[in-house]
mmCIF file of C-alpha atoms in Angstrom:
data_model
loop_
_atom_site.group_PDB
_atom_site.id
_atom_site.type_symbol
_atom_site.label_atom_id
_atom_site.label_comp_id
_atom_site.label_asym_id
_atom_site.label_seq_id
_atom_site.Cartn_x
_atom_site.Cartn_y
_atom_site.Cartn_z
ATOM 1 C CA MET W 30 -9.439 -1.731 -12.237
ATOM 2 C CA SER W 31 -6.167 -2.008 -14.106
ATOM 3 C CA THR W 32 -3.299 0.238 -13.488
ATOM 4 C CA VAL W 33 0.215 0.582 -14.935
ATOM 5 C CA ASP W 34 0.891 -2.838 -16.145
ATOM 6 C CA GLY W 35 -0.706 -4.483 -13.216
ATOM 7 C CA SER W 36 -3.878 -4.826 -11.330
ATOM 8 C CA ARG W 37 -5.499 -3.995 -8.026
ATOM 9 C CA ASP W 38 -7.528 -7.143 -8.068
ATOM 10 C CA ASP W 39 -6.942 -9.204 -5.017
ATOM 11 C CA TYR W 40 -3.953 -11.218 -4.682
ATOM 12 C CA ALA W 41 -4.005 -14.343 -2.739
ATOM 13 C CA GLY W 42 -7.053 -13.399 -0.693
ATOM 14 C CA HIS W 43 -5.999 -9.893 0.215
ATOM 15 C CA HIS W 44 -9.426 -8.421 0.100
ATOM 16 C CA GLU W 45 -9.769 -4.721 0.229
ATOM 17 C CA THR W 46 -12.952 -4.459 2.210
ATOM 18 C CA GLU W 47 -14.193 -2.910 5.429
ATOM 19 C CA PRO W 48 -17.233 -2.964 7.499
ATOM 20 C CA GLY W 49 -20.443 -1.893 5.978
ATOM 21 C CA ASP W 50 -21.863 -1.760 2.379
ATOM 22 C CA PRO W 51 -20.167 0.938 0.197
ATOM 23 C CA SER W 52 -23.651 1.787 -1.377
ATOM 24 C CA ASN W 53 -24.989 2.516 2.177
ATOM 25 C CA PRO W 54 -25.959 6.314 2.563
ATOM 26 C CA ASN W 55 -23.450 6.517 5.396
ATOM 27 C CA HIS W 56 -20.761 6.786 2.692
ATOM 28 C CA ALA W 57 -22.266 9.995 1.564
ATOM 29 C CA ALA W 58 -21.898 11.221 5.172
ATOM 30 C CA ARG W 59 -18.335 10.019 5.145
ATOM 31 C CA ARG W 60 -17.366 12.230 2.148
ATOM 32 C CA GLU W 61 -18.572 15.245 4.108
ATOM 33 C CA LEU W 62 -16.218 14.705 6.851
ATOM 34 C CA PRO W 63 -12.978 16.809 7.031
ATOM 35 C CA LEU W 64 -9.756 15.227 5.782
ATOM 36 C CA ALA W 65 -8.384 15.760 9.394
ATOM 37 C CA PRO W 66 -9.912 16.255 12.707
ATOM 38 C CA PRO W 67 -9.715 19.692 14.430
ATOM 39 C CA SER W 68 -6.835 18.549 16.615
ATOM 40 C CA VAL W 69 -4.621 18.678 13.643
ATOM 41 C CA LYS W 70 -2.833 21.907 12.787
ATOM 42 C CA VAL W 71 -4.052 22.937 9.344
ATOM 43 C CA GLU W 72 -0.581 24.173 8.511
ATOM 44 C CA ARG W 73 0.419 20.495 8.225
ATOM 45 C CA LEU W 74 -1.797 20.048 5.168
ATOM 46 C CA PRO W 75 -0.687 21.127 1.596
ATOM 47 C CA ASP W 76 -2.286 24.432 0.728
ATOM 48 C CA PRO W 77 -4.831 22.970 -1.885
ATOM 49 C CA LEU W 78 -6.211 20.771 0.779
ATOM 50 C CA LYS W 79 -7.307 23.511 3.163
ATOM 51 C CA GLU W 80 -9.577 26.687 2.887
ATOM 52 C CA LEU W 81 -10.186 29.592 5.122
ATOM 53 C CA GLY W 82 -8.056 27.870 7.838
ATOM 54 C CA GLU W 83 -9.977 24.581 7.757
ATOM 55 C CA PRO W 84 -9.274 21.277 6.069
ATOM 56 C CA LEU W 85 -11.408 20.404 3.023
ATOM 57 C CA SER W 86 -13.794 17.659 3.209
ATOM 58 C CA ILE W 87 -12.929 14.303 1.881
ATOM 59 C CA GLU W 88 -14.953 14.853 -1.362
ATOM 60 C CA GLU W 89 -13.369 18.420 -2.028
ATOM 61 C CA ALA W 90 -9.975 16.956 -1.125
ATOM 62 C CA ARG W 91 -10.350 14.487 -3.894
ATOM 63 C CA LYS W 92 -11.103 17.182 -6.466
ATOM 64 C CA ALA W 93 -8.280 19.474 -5.148
ATOM 65 C CA TYR W 94 -5.744 16.591 -5.348
ATOM 66 C CA LEU W 95 -6.840 15.777 -8.963
ATOM 67 C CA ARG W 96 -6.620 19.451 -10.086
ATOM 68 C CA THR W 97 -3.150 19.862 -8.531
ATOM 69 C CA GLN W 98 -1.848 16.552 -9.746
ATOM 70 C CA ARG W 99 -3.145 17.126 -13.384
ATOM 71 C CA ALA W 100 -1.382 20.635 -13.378
ATOM 72 C CA SER W 101 1.986 19.013 -12.015
ATOM 73 C CA TRP W 102 1.653 16.278 -14.764
ATOM 74 C CA THR W 103 1.269 18.724 -17.598
ATOM 75 C CA SER W 104 3.970 21.173 -16.062
ATOM 76 C CA ASP W 105 7.469 21.310 -17.433
ATOM 77 C CA SER W 106 8.940 22.182 -14.083
ATOM 78 C CA ARG W 107 6.971 20.002 -11.648
ATOM 79 C CA THR W 108 6.630 16.227 -11.350
ATOM 80 C CA SER W 109 3.276 14.902 -10.093
ATOM 81 C CA LYS W 110 2.942 12.155 -7.453
ATOM 82 C CA TYR W 111 1.476 9.952 -10.295
ATOM 83 C CA GLU W 112 4.737 10.278 -12.344
ATOM 84 C CA ARG W 113 6.837 9.577 -9.247
ATOM 85 C CA HIS W 114 4.980 6.419 -8.570
ATOM 86 C CA ARG W 115 4.764 5.182 -12.162
ATOM 87 C CA ASP W 116 8.368 6.089 -13.149
ATOM 88 C CA HIS W 117 10.236 5.513 -9.884
ATOM 89 C CA LEU W 118 8.629 3.444 -7.284
ATOM 90 C CA TYR W 119 6.656 0.985 -9.403
ATOM 91 C CA PRO W 120 9.829 -0.039 -11.404
ATOM 92 C CA ARG W 121 11.897 -0.019 -8.359
ATOM 93 C CA ILE W 122 9.636 -2.723 -6.734
ATOM 94 C CA LEU W 123 9.698 -4.906 -9.840
ATOM 95 C CA ALA W 124 13.329 -4.517 -10.374
ATOM 96 C CA ALA W 125 14.101 -5.379 -6.736
ATOM 97 C CA ASP W 126 11.887 -8.509 -7.170
ATOM 98 C CA ARG W 127 14.046 -9.517 -10.135
ATOM 99 C CA HIS W 128 17.231 -8.827 -8.282
ATOM 100 C CA PHE W 129 16.200 -11.020 -5.299
ATOM 101 C CA GLN W 130 15.044 -13.893 -7.536
ATOM 102 C CA SER W 131 18.450 -13.974 -8.985
ATOM 103 C CA GLU W 132 20.296 -13.271 -5.724
ATOM 104 C CA TYR W 133 18.597 -15.896 -3.575
ATOM 105 C CA GLU W 134 19.151 -19.615 -4.351
ATOM 106 C CA GLY W 135 15.953 -20.746 -2.710
ATOM 107 C CA LEU W 136 13.456 -17.650 -2.927
ATOM 108 C CA THR W 137 10.494 -17.717 -0.587
ATOM 109 C CA THR W 138 8.276 -14.782 -0.633
ATOM 110 C CA ALA W 139 5.684 -13.665 2.037
ATOM 111 C CA MET W 140 3.081 -10.963 2.368
ATOM 112 C CA PHE W 141 1.857 -9.522 5.618
ATOM 113 C CA SER W 142 -1.238 -7.267 5.422
ATOM 114 C CA ARG W 143 -2.380 -4.794 8.169
ATOM 115 C CA ARG W 144 -5.660 -3.072 8.115
ATOM 116 C CA LEU W 145 -8.171 -1.376 10.507
ATOM 117 C CA SER W 146 -11.786 -0.407 10.716
ATOM 118 C CA PRO W 147 -12.662 3.095 9.649
ATOM 119 C CA LEU W 148 -15.550 3.187 12.283
ATOM 120 C CA ASP W 149 -15.294 3.982 15.879
ATOM 121 C CA LYS W 150 -16.992 1.935 18.591
ATOM 122 C CA SER W 151 -20.275 3.859 18.088
ATOM 123 C CA GLY W 152 -20.252 3.145 14.315
ATOM 124 C CA ASN W 153 -19.300 6.701 13.251
ATOM 125 C CA TRP W 154 -16.752 7.309 10.546
ATOM 126 C CA LEU W 155 -13.266 8.354 11.558
ATOM 127 C CA THR W 156 -11.466 10.901 9.527
ATOM 128 C CA PRO W 157 -8.853 9.607 6.952
ATOM 129 C CA TRP W 158 -6.063 11.363 9.022
ATOM 130 C CA GLU W 159 -7.156 9.483 12.261
ATOM 131 C CA CYS W 160 -7.117 6.087 10.356
ATOM 132 C CA ASN W 161 -3.673 6.895 8.982
ATOM 133 C CA GLU W 162 -2.155 7.688 12.295
ATOM 134 C CA MET W 163 -3.681 4.686 13.902
ATOM 135 C CA LEU W 164 -2.097 2.482 11.138
ATOM 136 C CA HIS W 165 1.360 4.132 11.242
ATOM 137 C CA GLY W 166 1.761 6.129 14.304
ATOM 138 C CA GLY W 167 3.708 5.718 17.524
ATOM 139 C CA SER W 168 6.186 2.885 17.626
ATOM 140 C CA ILE W 169 3.950 0.245 15.651
ATOM 141 C CA HIS W 170 6.461 -0.150 12.737
ATOM 142 C CA ARG W 171 9.333 -0.751 15.078
ATOM 143 C CA SER W 172 7.334 -3.211 17.267
ATOM 144 C CA ILE W 173 6.187 -5.278 14.278
ATOM 145 C CA ARG W 174 9.649 -5.210 12.636
ATOM 146 C CA GLU W 175 11.372 -6.368 15.813
ATOM 147 C CA ALA W 176 9.026 -9.278 16.125
ATOM 148 C CA ILE W 177 9.499 -10.404 12.508
ATOM 149 C CA ASP W 178 13.331 -9.845 12.666
ATOM 150 C CA TYR W 179 13.465 -12.228 15.758
ATOM 151 C CA GLN W 180 11.574 -14.864 13.921
ATOM 152 C CA LEU W 181 13.710 -14.535 10.673
ATOM 153 C CA ASP W 182 16.997 -14.389 12.387
ATOM 154 C CA GLY W 183 19.508 -16.345 10.475
ATOM 155 C CA PHE W 184 17.835 -15.838 7.121
ATOM 156 C CA SER W 185 18.881 -13.220 4.352
ATOM 157 C CA TYR W 186 15.799 -11.198 3.662
ATOM 158 C CA GLU W 187 14.616 -7.807 2.460
ATOM 159 C CA TRP W 188 11.237 -6.179 2.280
ATOM 160 C CA VAL W 189 9.072 -3.448 0.817
ATOM 161 C CA ALA W 190 5.959 -1.942 2.367
ATOM 162 C CA VAL W 191 3.142 -0.158 0.559
ATOM 163 C CA THR W 192 0.244 1.626 1.971
ATOM 164 C CA ALA W 193 -2.767 1.711 -0.206
ATOM 165 C CA PRO W 194 -6.432 2.933 0.130
ATOM 166 C CA THR W 195 -9.338 0.455 -0.104
ATOM 167 C CA GLN W 196 -11.650 0.704 -3.021
ATOM 168 C CA SER W 197 -14.762 0.978 -0.890
ATOM 169 C CA ALA W 198 -13.862 3.789 1.542
ATOM 170 C CA GLY W 199 -10.323 4.891 0.846
ATOM 171 C CA THR W 200 -9.130 3.629 4.232
ATOM 172 C CA PRO W 201 -5.368 3.121 4.388
ATOM 173 C CA HIS W 202 -4.068 -0.363 4.851
ATOM 174 C CA GLU W 203 -0.478 -1.787 4.415
ATOM 175 C CA HIS W 204 1.020 -4.675 2.517
ATOM 176 C CA VAL W 205 4.625 -5.753 3.425
ATOM 177 C CA TYR W 206 6.193 -7.932 0.953
ATOM 178 C CA PHE W 207 9.224 -10.218 1.967
ATOM 179 C CA TRP W 208 11.896 -11.820 -0.140
ATOM 180 C CA ILE W 209 13.562 -14.502 1.952
ATOM 181 C CA ASP W 210 16.672 -16.750 0.992
ATOM 182 C CA ASP W 211 15.071 -20.114 2.298
ATOM 183 C CA PRO W 212 16.577 -22.850 0.371
ATOM 184 C CA ASP W 213 15.001 -25.535 2.665
ATOM 185 C CA ASP W 214 11.608 -24.073 2.646
ATOM 186 C CA GLU W 215 11.584 -23.516 6.374
ATOM 187 C CA VAL W 216 9.656 -20.225 6.621
ATOM 188 C CA THR W 217 5.893 -20.736 7.363
ATOM 189 C CA ILE W 218 3.074 -18.393 8.448
ATOM 190 C CA GLY W 219 4.337 -18.962 12.057
ATOM 191 C CA TYR W 220 7.235 -16.664 11.215
ATOM 192 C CA PHE W 221 4.783 -13.815 10.932
ATOM 193 C CA GLU W 222 2.191 -14.458 13.543
ATOM 194 C CA THR W 223 3.948 -12.532 16.273
ATOM 195 C CA GLY W 224 4.023 -9.489 14.023
ATOM 196 C CA LEU W 225 0.324 -9.850 13.349
ATOM 197 C CA GLU W 226 -0.150 -10.087 17.275
ATOM 198 C CA ARG W 227 1.844 -6.824 17.708
ATOM 199 C CA HIS W 228 -0.352 -5.083 15.125
ATOM 200 C CA LEU W 229 -3.507 -6.164 16.727
ATOM 201 C CA ALA W 230 -2.341 -5.115 20.143
ATOM 202 C CA HIS W 231 -1.021 -1.736 19.316
ATOM 203 C CA CYS W 232 -3.150 -0.513 16.211
ATOM 204 C CA VAL W 233 -6.440 0.918 17.550
ATOM 205 C CA ASN W 234 -9.377 -0.383 15.474
ATOM 206 C CA ALA W 235 -7.454 -3.390 14.171
ATOM 207 C CA TYR W 236 -9.415 -6.535 14.764
ATOM 208 C CA GLN W 237 -8.757 -10.317 14.286
ATOM 209 C CA LYS W 238 -11.667 -10.771 12.166
ATOM 210 C CA HIS W 239 -10.256 -8.608 9.440
ATOM 211 C CA HIS W 240 -6.927 -10.478 9.573
ATOM 212 C CA GLN W 241 -7.974 -14.046 8.860
ATOM 213 C CA TYR W 242 -5.532 -16.387 6.868
ATOM 214 C CA ARG W 243 -5.052 -19.852 5.777
ATOM 215 C CA THR W 244 -2.758 -22.218 7.811
ATOM 216 C CA ASP W 245 -1.037 -23.324 4.591
ATOM 217 C CA GLY W 246 -0.078 -19.720 3.787
ATOM 218 C CA SER W 247 -2.210 -19.761 0.590
ATOM 219 C CA GLY W 248 -4.307 -16.689 1.289
ATOM 220 C CA GLY W 249 -5.451 -13.950 3.750
ATOM 221 C CA ALA W 250 -3.572 -11.479 5.887
ATOM 222 C CA ILE W 251 -0.405 -13.732 5.817
ATOM 223 C CA THR W 252 0.711 -15.539 2.714
ATOM 224 C CA VAL W 253 3.969 -17.607 2.227
ATOM 225 C CA GLN W 254 4.985 -19.076 -1.187
ATOM 226 C CA HIS W 255 8.154 -21.352 -1.476
ATOM 227 C CA SER W 256 7.829 -21.563 -5.207
ATOM 228 C CA PRO W 257 6.446 -18.010 -5.979
ATOM 229 C CA GLU W 258 3.934 -17.646 -8.774
ATOM 230 C CA VAL W 259 5.151 -15.349 -11.602
ATOM 231 C CA VAL W 260 3.295 -13.241 -14.039
ATOM 232 C CA LYS W 261 2.792 -14.606 -17.557
ATOM 233 C CA GLU W 262 4.051 -11.633 -19.376
ATOM 234 C CA ALA W 263 7.318 -9.434 -18.747
ATOM 235 C CA PRO W 264 6.483 -5.896 -17.485
ATOM 236 C CA ASP W 265 6.050 -3.286 -20.210
ATOM 237 C CA LYS W 266 9.404 -1.644 -20.740
ATOM 238 C CA VAL W 267 7.837 1.750 -21.146
ATOM 239 C CA HIS W 268 7.742 1.957 -17.387
ATOM 240 C CA ASN W 269 11.568 2.094 -16.919
ATOM 241 C CA ILE W 270 11.987 -1.423 -15.707
ATOM 242 C CA LEU W 271 15.592 -2.291 -15.970
ATOM 243 C CA GLU W 272 16.159 -4.484 -19.116
ATOM 244 C CA GLU W 273 17.900 -7.718 -19.019
ATOM 245 C CA SER W 274 19.122 -9.966 -21.971
ATOM 246 C CA SER W 275 16.568 -12.473 -20.823
ATOM 247 C CA PRO W 276 13.999 -10.683 -18.673
ATOM 248 C CA ARG W 277 12.903 -12.700 -15.619
ATOM 249 C CA PRO W 278 9.170 -12.673 -14.943
ATOM 250 C CA ASN W 279 8.104 -10.923 -11.766
ATOM 251 C CA THR W 280 6.425 -12.740 -8.987
ATOM 252 C CA LEU W 281 2.653 -12.171 -8.799
ATOM 253 C CA GLY W 282 3.100 -10.908 -5.252
ATOM 254 C CA ALA W 283 5.510 -8.133 -6.236
ATOM 255 C CA GLN W 284 3.318 -7.126 -9.284
ATOM 256 C CA TYR W 285 0.423 -6.938 -6.951
ATOM 257 C CA LEU W 286 2.442 -4.781 -4.429
ATOM 258 C CA ALA W 287 3.393 -2.322 -7.254
ATOM 259 C CA SER W 288 -0.030 -1.995 -8.503
ATOM 260 C CA GLN W 289 -1.114 -0.828 -5.016
ATOM 261 C CA LEU W 290 0.925 2.521 -5.049
ATOM 262 C CA ALA W 291 -1.583 5.029 -3.909
ATOM 263 C CA HIS W 292 -1.220 7.621 -6.882
ATOM 264 C CA LEU W 293 -1.353 5.156 -9.907
ATOM 265 C CA PRO W 294 -5.056 5.617 -10.316
ATOM 266 C CA VAL W 295 -4.746 9.177 -11.314
ATOM 267 C CA GLY W 296 -3.362 7.867 -14.695
ATOM 268 C CA ASP W 297 -6.699 5.997 -15.396
ATOM 269 C CA VAL W 298 -8.549 9.261 -14.856
ATOM 270 C CA TYR W 299 -6.950 10.944 -17.629
ATOM 271 C CA ASP W 300 -6.691 7.974 -19.897
ATOM 272 C CA GLY W 301 -9.584 7.803 -22.257
ATOM 273 C CA SER W 302 -9.035 4.140 -22.927
ATOM 274 C CA LYS W 303 -9.595 3.150 -19.277
ATOM 275 C CA GLU W 304 -12.480 3.215 -16.888
ATOM 276 C CA ASN W 305 -12.404 5.824 -14.127
ATOM 277 C CA PRO W 306 -11.157 4.248 -10.791
ATOM 278 C CA PRO W 307 -13.463 4.213 -7.780
ATOM 279 C CA GLU W 308 -13.484 7.641 -6.106
ATOM 280 C CA ALA W 309 -12.543 6.104 -2.814
ATOM 281 C CA LEU W 310 -8.998 5.313 -4.333
ATOM 282 C CA LEU W 311 -8.626 8.935 -5.318
ATOM 283 C CA GLU W 312 -9.802 10.130 -1.887
ATOM 284 C CA GLY W 313 -7.124 7.800 -0.390
ATOM 285 C CA ALA W 314 -4.457 9.352 -2.801
ATOM 286 C CA ALA W 315 -5.363 12.730 -1.402
ATOM 287 C CA LEU W 316 -4.832 11.471 2.119
ATOM 288 C CA SER W 317 -1.266 10.035 1.021
ATOM 289 C CA TRP W 318 -0.430 13.481 -0.435
ATOM 290 C CA ALA W 319 -1.474 14.962 2.901
ATOM 291 C CA SER W 320 0.130 12.418 5.187
ATOM 292 C CA PRO W 321 3.195 13.065 7.340
ATOM 293 C CA ARG W 322 3.641 9.089 7.274
ATOM 294 C CA ASN W 323 5.598 7.560 4.396
ATOM 295 C CA TRP W 324 3.285 5.252 2.191
ATOM 296 C CA PHE W 325 6.271 3.628 0.824
ATOM 297 C CA ARG W 326 8.948 1.989 2.980
ATOM 298 C CA ALA W 327 11.822 -0.325 2.167
ATOM 299 C CA SER W 328 14.677 -2.206 3.975
ATOM 300 C CA ARG W 329 18.304 -0.975 3.556
ATOM 301 C CA GLY W 330 19.056 -3.890 1.026
ATOM 302 C CA VAL W 331 16.320 -2.973 -1.506
ATOM 303 C CA PRO W 332 18.271 -1.463 -4.369
ATOM 304 C CA SER W 333 17.456 1.942 -5.839
ATOM 305 C CA LEU W 334 17.022 2.272 -9.578
#
């Protein structure tokens, strides 16, 4: 499914799958679950995602999300989440990618992906809110960052992290993309393995079997490219990418990361020339709207537009 100048197709083996067959009837039961469990105060949810003091079901949350975002999109006084992702975050990632290609003499890129199972130990579906808190809650971000910072000490590098829903069940998972000044090609997957260990140790429902990777860094939960592949065509200028006299192609990894922004699929829903995205992506976008966690994070050195 194509989105804004990019694709949500797998990049270097980043498979967006989870346990179970998406056609299984259990997925219908999942959609009947509330967006958040009873332990979450309903006041924390946006008004359209609750009714009579209770959170909407996953299916109803998707519908409410689409109605609200469409209204904001066509409003002269409001900006939709889709527009923010299309016109600000998407071009920011690609502009940063061009910047670091120019800034670093020997660019190495790496991607580290974190995911978790949406099923508890009994095989029952967790609510989207619970999955989101497992992925982002507590001190997990700091623990992983400290592990990777230690390994990359001595290198200049910056990163951007994007949380996206899976296409099969809308479960949040996170990709962290690194630009590293590595003229001697020293960085290997080993520089990120401790970070992965921290994720597996501190993220409930994160399992090794969902984080396999190739030892040469060519695919899976950890990828490393010393000569990063680039897209064949420059990004469409309509999306506010900063123009250059001689535009530099973006790396495939950055293009993939930008395409994962959670609210982009809304554009396909209302574009008659495109196929509707999987409903799970829109259910995940509703979770992103409701989430108190930031689904876009960046290091301090990543330039703003």
